[in-house]
Short mmCIF file of N, CA, C and O in Angstrom, two decimals:
data_model
loop_
_atom_site.label_atom_id
_atom_site.label_comp_id
_atom_site.label_asym_id
_atom_site.label_seq_id
_atom_site.Cartn_x
_atom_site.Cartn_y
_atom_site.Cartn_z
N MET C 25 0.85 -1.17 0.00
CA MET C 25 0.00 0.00 0.00
C MET C 25 0.90 1.23 0.00
O MET C 25 1.91 1.28 0.69
N ILE C 26 0.50 2.22 -0.76
CA ILE C 26 1.21 3.49 -0.76
C ILE C 26 0.56 4.38 0.29
O ILE C 26 -0.66 4.54 0.32
N SER C 27 1.39 4.93 1.17
CA SER C 27 0.91 5.83 2.21
C SER C 27 1.44 7.23 1.93
O SER C 27 2.62 7.40 1.58
N TYR C 28 0.58 8.21 2.09
CA TYR C 28 0.98 9.60 1.87
C TYR C 28 1.20 10.32 3.19
O TYR C 28 1.20 11.55 3.23
N ASP C 29 1.45 9.58 4.26
CA ASP C 29 1.71 10.19 5.57
C ASP C 29 2.88 11.19 5.53
O ASP C 29 2.79 12.26 6.14
N PRO C 30 3.96 10.89 4.80
CA PRO C 30 5.08 11.85 4.77
C PRO C 30 4.68 13.21 4.16
O PRO C 30 5.29 14.23 4.48
N LEU C 31 3.68 13.21 3.29
CA LEU C 31 3.25 14.45 2.64
C LEU C 31 2.87 15.52 3.66
O LEU C 31 3.26 16.68 3.55
N TRP C 32 2.12 15.12 4.67
CA TRP C 32 1.60 16.10 5.63
C TRP C 32 2.73 16.71 6.45
O TRP C 32 2.70 17.91 6.76
N ASN C 33 3.76 15.93 6.76
CA ASN C 33 4.93 16.47 7.47
C ASN C 33 5.72 17.41 6.56
O ASN C 33 6.19 18.46 7.00
N THR C 34 5.85 17.02 5.30
CA THR C 34 6.60 17.85 4.35
C THR C 34 5.88 19.18 4.12
O THR C 34 6.53 20.23 4.05
N LEU C 35 4.56 19.14 4.01
CA LEU C 35 3.80 20.38 3.87
C LEU C 35 4.07 21.31 5.05
O LEU C 35 4.31 22.51 4.86
N LYS C 36 4.05 20.75 6.24
CA LYS C 36 4.28 21.54 7.45
C LYS C 36 5.69 22.13 7.45
O LYS C 36 5.87 23.32 7.73
N LEU C 37 6.69 21.30 7.11
CA LEU C 37 8.07 21.76 7.07
C LEU C 37 8.29 22.88 6.04
O LEU C 37 9.07 23.80 6.26
N LYS C 38 7.59 22.78 4.92
CA LYS C 38 7.73 23.76 3.85
C LYS C 38 6.83 24.98 4.05
O LYS C 38 6.90 25.94 3.30
N GLY C 39 5.95 24.90 5.05
CA GLY C 39 5.05 26.03 5.33
C GLY C 39 3.98 26.24 4.28
O GLY C 39 3.55 27.36 4.03
N ILE C 40 3.53 25.13 3.69
CA ILE C 40 2.48 25.21 2.67
C ILE C 40 1.23 24.50 3.20
O ILE C 40 1.31 23.36 3.65
N SER C 41 0.11 25.18 3.12
CA SER C 41 -1.15 24.62 3.62
C SER C 41 -1.93 23.93 2.50
O SER C 41 -1.66 24.15 1.31
N GLN C 42 -2.89 23.13 2.89
CA GLN C 42 -3.77 22.50 1.91
C GLN C 42 -4.56 23.57 1.17
O GLN C 42 -4.83 23.44 -0.03
N TYR C 43 -4.92 24.63 1.86
CA TYR C 43 -5.62 25.76 1.24
C TYR C 43 -4.79 26.34 0.09
O TYR C 43 -5.30 26.59 -1.00
N GLN C 44 -3.48 26.50 0.34
CA GLN C 44 -2.60 27.02 -0.71
C GLN C 44 -2.47 26.05 -1.87
O GLN C 44 -2.43 26.48 -3.03
N LEU C 45 -2.41 24.76 -1.56
CA LEU C 45 -2.33 23.77 -2.64
C LEU C 45 -3.53 23.89 -3.57
O LEU C 45 -3.40 23.81 -4.79
N ILE C 46 -4.69 24.11 -2.99
CA ILE C 46 -5.91 24.22 -3.79
C ILE C 46 -5.98 25.55 -4.54
O ILE C 46 -6.20 25.57 -5.75
N ASN C 47 -5.79 26.65 -3.82
CA ASN C 47 -6.03 27.96 -4.41
C ASN C 47 -4.85 28.57 -5.16
O ASN C 47 -5.05 29.25 -6.17
N LYS C 48 -3.64 28.33 -4.70
CA LYS C 48 -2.48 28.91 -5.36
C LYS C 48 -1.89 27.98 -6.42
O LYS C 48 -1.48 28.42 -7.48
N TYR C 49 -1.88 26.67 -6.10
CA TYR C 49 -1.22 25.71 -6.99
C TYR C 49 -2.20 24.84 -7.78
O TYR C 49 -1.78 24.00 -8.57
N HIS C 50 -3.48 25.04 -7.56
CA HIS C 50 -4.54 24.37 -8.33
C HIS C 50 -4.52 22.84 -8.24
O HIS C 50 -4.82 22.14 -9.21
N ILE C 51 -4.16 22.33 -7.06
CA ILE C 51 -4.33 20.90 -6.78
C ILE C 51 -5.78 20.75 -6.34
O ILE C 51 -6.25 21.48 -5.48
N SER C 52 -6.50 19.82 -6.93
CA SER C 52 -7.93 19.72 -6.63
C SER C 52 -8.19 19.19 -5.22
O SER C 52 -7.39 18.42 -4.67
N ALA C 53 -9.31 19.62 -4.67
CA ALA C 53 -9.72 19.15 -3.35
C ALA C 53 -9.93 17.63 -3.38
O ALA C 53 -9.66 16.94 -2.40
N GLY C 54 -10.39 17.13 -4.52
CA GLY C 54 -10.59 15.68 -4.67
C GLY C 54 -9.29 14.92 -4.57
O GLY C 54 -9.23 13.85 -3.96
N GLN C 55 -8.24 15.45 -5.18
CA GLN C 55 -6.92 14.81 -5.09
C GLN C 55 -6.44 14.79 -3.64
O GLN C 55 -5.91 13.80 -3.17
N LEU C 56 -6.63 15.91 -2.94
CA LEU C 56 -6.21 15.96 -1.53
C LEU C 56 -7.01 14.98 -0.69
O LEU C 56 -6.47 14.34 0.21
N SER C 57 -8.29 14.82 -1.00
CA SER C 57 -9.12 13.84 -0.27
C SER C 57 -8.59 12.44 -0.48
O SER C 57 -8.49 11.65 0.46
N ARG C 58 -8.22 12.11 -1.72
CA ARG C 58 -7.68 10.78 -2.01
C ARG C 58 -6.34 10.58 -1.31
O ARG C 58 -6.04 9.49 -0.81
N LEU C 59 -5.53 11.62 -1.25
CA LEU C 59 -4.24 11.54 -0.55
C LEU C 59 -4.45 11.30 0.94
O LEU C 59 -3.73 10.52 1.56
N ARG C 60 -5.47 11.95 1.51
CA ARG C 60 -5.74 11.80 2.95
C ARG C 60 -6.09 10.37 3.33
O ARG C 60 -5.77 9.91 4.42
N ILE C 61 -6.76 9.66 2.41
CA ILE C 61 -7.18 8.29 2.72
C ILE C 61 -6.28 7.24 2.05
O ILE C 61 -6.64 6.08 1.95
N ASN C 62 -5.13 7.71 1.57
CA ASN C 62 -4.16 6.82 0.91
C ASN C 62 -4.76 6.07 -0.26
O ASN C 62 -4.49 4.89 -0.48
N SER C 63 -5.59 6.76 -1.01
CA SER C 63 -6.21 6.17 -2.19
C SER C 63 -5.34 6.47 -3.42
O SER C 63 -4.28 7.09 -3.31
N TYR C 64 -5.81 6.02 -4.58
CA TYR C 64 -5.04 6.18 -5.80
C TYR C 64 -5.02 7.63 -6.27
O TYR C 64 -6.05 8.29 -6.30
N VAL C 65 -3.83 8.10 -6.64
CA VAL C 65 -3.67 9.40 -7.29
C VAL C 65 -2.74 9.21 -8.48
O VAL C 65 -1.96 8.25 -8.53
N SER C 66 -2.82 10.12 -9.41
CA SER C 66 -2.01 9.98 -10.62
C SER C 66 -0.55 10.35 -10.36
O SER C 66 -0.23 11.09 -9.43
N THR C 67 0.31 9.83 -11.21
CA THR C 67 1.72 10.20 -11.11
C THR C 67 1.89 11.67 -11.44
O THR C 67 2.82 12.31 -10.95
N HIS C 68 1.00 12.21 -12.23
CA HIS C 68 1.03 13.65 -12.54
C HIS C 68 0.86 14.46 -11.25
O HIS C 68 1.59 15.44 -11.02
N THR C 69 -0.08 14.05 -10.41
CA THR C 69 -0.30 14.74 -9.13
C THR C 69 0.94 14.64 -8.25
O THR C 69 1.36 15.63 -7.64
N LEU C 70 1.53 13.45 -8.18
CA LEU C 70 2.74 13.27 -7.37
C LEU C 70 3.88 14.13 -7.91
O LEU C 70 4.62 14.76 -7.14
N ASP C 71 4.01 14.20 -9.23
CA ASP C 71 5.02 15.02 -9.87
C ASP C 71 4.81 16.49 -9.52
O ASP C 71 5.76 17.20 -9.17
N ARG C 72 3.58 16.96 -9.60
CA ARG C 72 3.26 18.35 -9.26
C ARG C 72 3.58 18.66 -7.80
O ARG C 72 4.13 19.72 -7.51
N LEU C 73 3.22 17.74 -6.91
CA LEU C 73 3.51 17.97 -5.49
C LEU C 73 5.01 18.06 -5.24
O LEU C 73 5.46 18.93 -4.48
N CYS C 74 5.78 17.19 -5.87
CA CYS C 74 7.25 17.25 -5.72
C CYS C 74 7.78 18.57 -6.26
O CYS C 74 8.69 19.18 -5.67
N GLU C 75 7.21 19.02 -7.36
CA GLU C 75 7.62 20.29 -7.96
C GLU C 75 7.28 21.47 -7.03
O GLU C 75 8.12 22.32 -6.74
N ILE C 76 6.06 21.48 -6.52
CA ILE C 76 5.60 22.54 -5.63
C ILE C 76 6.42 22.58 -4.35
O ILE C 76 6.83 23.65 -3.89
N LEU C 77 6.65 21.40 -3.77
CA LEU C 77 7.34 21.31 -2.48
C LEU C 77 8.86 21.25 -2.61
O LEU C 77 9.56 21.25 -1.60
N ASP C 78 9.35 21.18 -3.85
CA ASP C 78 10.78 21.06 -4.12
C ASP C 78 11.36 19.92 -3.27
O ASP C 78 12.25 20.12 -2.43
N CYS C 79 10.79 18.73 -3.49
CA CYS C 79 11.20 17.58 -2.68
C CYS C 79 11.27 16.33 -3.55
O CYS C 79 10.93 16.35 -4.73
N LYS C 80 11.68 15.24 -2.94
CA LYS C 80 11.73 13.94 -3.59
C LYS C 80 10.44 13.18 -3.32
O LYS C 80 9.72 13.48 -2.36
N LEU C 81 10.19 12.17 -4.13
CA LEU C 81 8.97 11.37 -3.98
C LEU C 81 8.87 10.76 -2.58
O LEU C 81 7.80 10.73 -1.99
N GLU C 82 10.00 10.31 -2.03
CA GLU C 82 9.97 9.69 -0.70
C GLU C 82 9.62 10.70 0.41
O GLU C 82 9.33 10.30 1.53
N ASP C 83 9.63 12.00 0.07
CA ASP C 83 9.21 13.02 1.04
C ASP C 83 7.69 13.16 1.11
O ASP C 83 7.18 13.82 2.01
N ILE C 84 7.00 12.54 0.14
CA ILE C 84 5.54 12.64 0.14
C ILE C 84 4.82 11.29 0.14
O ILE C 84 3.63 11.22 0.41
N ALA C 85 5.55 10.23 -0.16
CA ALA C 85 4.91 8.91 -0.24
C ALA C 85 5.87 7.83 0.23
O ALA C 85 7.09 7.97 0.10
N VAL C 86 5.30 6.76 0.77
CA VAL C 86 6.10 5.63 1.22
C VAL C 86 5.30 4.35 0.97
O VAL C 86 4.08 4.34 1.05
N TYR C 87 6.03 3.29 0.64
CA TYR C 87 5.39 1.98 0.45
C TYR C 87 5.36 1.25 1.78
O TYR C 87 6.38 1.15 2.46
N LYS C 88 4.19 0.77 2.15
CA LYS C 88 4.05 -0.04 3.36
C LYS C 88 3.45 -1.38 2.95
O LYS C 88 2.39 -1.43 2.33
N LYS C 89 4.15 -2.44 3.26
CA LYS C 89 3.65 -3.78 2.95
C LYS C 89 2.41 -4.06 3.78
O LYS C 89 2.40 -3.85 4.99
N GLU C 90 1.36 -4.50 3.10
CA GLU C 90 0.12 -4.81 3.80
C GLU C 90 0.26 -6.16 4.49
O GLU C 90 0.79 -7.11 3.92
N LYS C 91 -0.22 -6.22 5.71
CA LYS C 91 -0.19 -7.47 6.45
C LYS C 91 -1.37 -8.32 6.00
O LYS C 91 -2.49 -7.85 5.93
N THR C 92 -1.09 -9.58 5.72
CA THR C 92 -2.18 -10.48 5.35
C THR C 92 -2.72 -11.13 6.62
O THR C 92 -1.97 -11.45 7.54
N ASP C 93 -3.99 -11.31 6.64
CA ASP C 93 -4.63 -11.91 7.80
C ASP C 93 -4.64 -13.42 7.61
O ASP C 93 -5.43 -13.96 6.84
N MET C 94 -3.73 -14.10 8.29
CA MET C 94 -3.62 -15.55 8.15
C MET C 94 -4.89 -16.27 8.58
O MET C 94 -5.27 -17.27 7.99
N SER C 95 -5.55 -15.77 9.60
CA SER C 95 -6.77 -16.44 10.06
C SER C 95 -7.83 -16.40 8.98
O SER C 95 -8.57 -17.35 8.78
N CYS C 96 -7.90 -15.29 8.24
CA CYS C 96 -8.86 -15.18 7.14
C CYS C 96 -8.50 -16.18 6.05
O CYS C 96 -9.37 -16.86 5.53
N SER C 97 -7.22 -16.27 5.70
CA SER C 97 -6.78 -17.21 4.68
C SER C 97 -7.07 -18.65 5.09
O SER C 97 -7.52 -19.46 4.28
N LEU C 98 -6.81 -18.98 6.33
CA LEU C 98 -7.07 -20.33 6.82
C LEU C 98 -8.57 -20.64 6.83
O LEU C 98 -8.99 -21.74 6.50
N THR C 99 -9.39 -19.65 7.18
CA THR C 99 -10.84 -19.83 7.17
C THR C 99 -11.33 -20.11 5.76
O THR C 99 -12.14 -21.02 5.55
N LEU C 100 -10.83 -19.36 4.79
CA LEU C 100 -11.24 -19.59 3.40
C LEU C 100 -10.82 -20.97 2.92
O LEU C 100 -11.58 -21.65 2.24
N LEU C 101 -9.62 -21.40 3.28
CA LEU C 101 -9.13 -22.72 2.91
C LEU C 101 -10.02 -23.80 3.53
O LEU C 101 -10.42 -24.75 2.87
N TYR C 102 -10.34 -23.65 4.81
CA TYR C 102 -11.20 -24.60 5.51
C TYR C 102 -12.57 -24.67 4.85
O TYR C 102 -13.10 -25.76 4.61
N GLU C 103 -13.15 -23.50 4.54
CA GLU C 103 -14.48 -23.48 3.91
C GLU C 103 -14.46 -24.18 2.56
O GLU C 103 -15.38 -24.91 2.21
N LYS C 104 -13.41 -23.97 1.78
CA LYS C 104 -13.29 -24.60 0.48
C LYS C 104 -13.23 -26.12 0.62
O LYS C 104 -13.91 -26.85 -0.09
N LYS C 105 -12.42 -26.60 1.57
CA LYS C 105 -12.31 -28.04 1.79
C LYS C 105 -13.64 -28.61 2.29
O LYS C 105 -14.05 -29.70 1.90
N PHE C 106 -14.33 -27.87 3.13
CA PHE C 106 -15.62 -28.30 3.67
C PHE C 106 -16.66 -28.44 2.56
O PHE C 106 -17.36 -29.45 2.46
N VAL C 107 -16.73 -27.44 1.69
CA VAL C 107 -17.68 -27.47 0.58
C VAL C 107 -17.36 -28.63 -0.35
O VAL C 107 -18.24 -29.35 -0.81
N THR C 108 -16.07 -28.84 -0.63
CA THR C 108 -15.65 -29.94 -1.50
C THR C 108 -16.04 -31.28 -0.91
O THR C 108 -16.55 -32.16 -1.61
N SER C 109 -15.86 -31.45 0.40
CA SER C 109 -16.20 -32.73 1.02
C SER C 109 -17.73 -32.95 1.03
O SER C 109 -18.18 -34.08 0.87
N ILE C 110 -18.49 -31.91 1.18
CA ILE C 110 -19.96 -32.03 1.13
C ILE C 110 -20.39 -32.42 -0.28
O ILE C 110 -21.26 -33.28 -0.45
N GLN C 111 -19.77 -31.80 -1.28
CA GLN C 111 -20.12 -32.13 -2.66
C GLN C 111 -19.80 -33.59 -2.97
O GLN C 111 -20.57 -34.27 -3.64
N LYS C 112 -18.69 -34.10 -2.47
CA LYS C 112 -18.33 -35.49 -2.67
C LYS C 112 -19.31 -36.40 -1.95
O LYS C 112 -19.69 -37.45 -2.46
N PHE C 113 -19.75 -36.01 -0.77
CA PHE C 113 -20.70 -36.80 0.01
C PHE C 113 -22.05 -36.91 -0.70
O PHE C 113 -22.69 -37.96 -0.68
N LYS C 114 -22.49 -35.83 -1.34
CA LYS C 114 -23.78 -35.82 -2.03
C LYS C 114 -23.78 -36.71 -3.26
O LYS C 114 -24.81 -37.16 -3.69
N LYS C 115 -22.62 -36.95 -3.84
CA LYS C 115 -22.55 -37.75 -5.08
C LYS C 115 -22.75 -39.18 -4.78
O LYS C 115 -23.00 -40.02 -4.41
#
């Protein structure tokens, strides 16, 4: 998962507000909303932010490996085996 947590720190360090991003630099409010929830944004938006903030990509975004829920995976495996055994029993 891509996280934009570093962006908010970089904005603070550079003294640029979200209001300025919208009104002075014409970054859309929708793009900022997607950034806030770590949703998908275009590389164009990331490029513009790096340009505006005079920073590197790692100053605004970071990759975080998503943890897989093993219990969920095991439950799905169990359910699949259970359904298969019921189907065999019915035959």
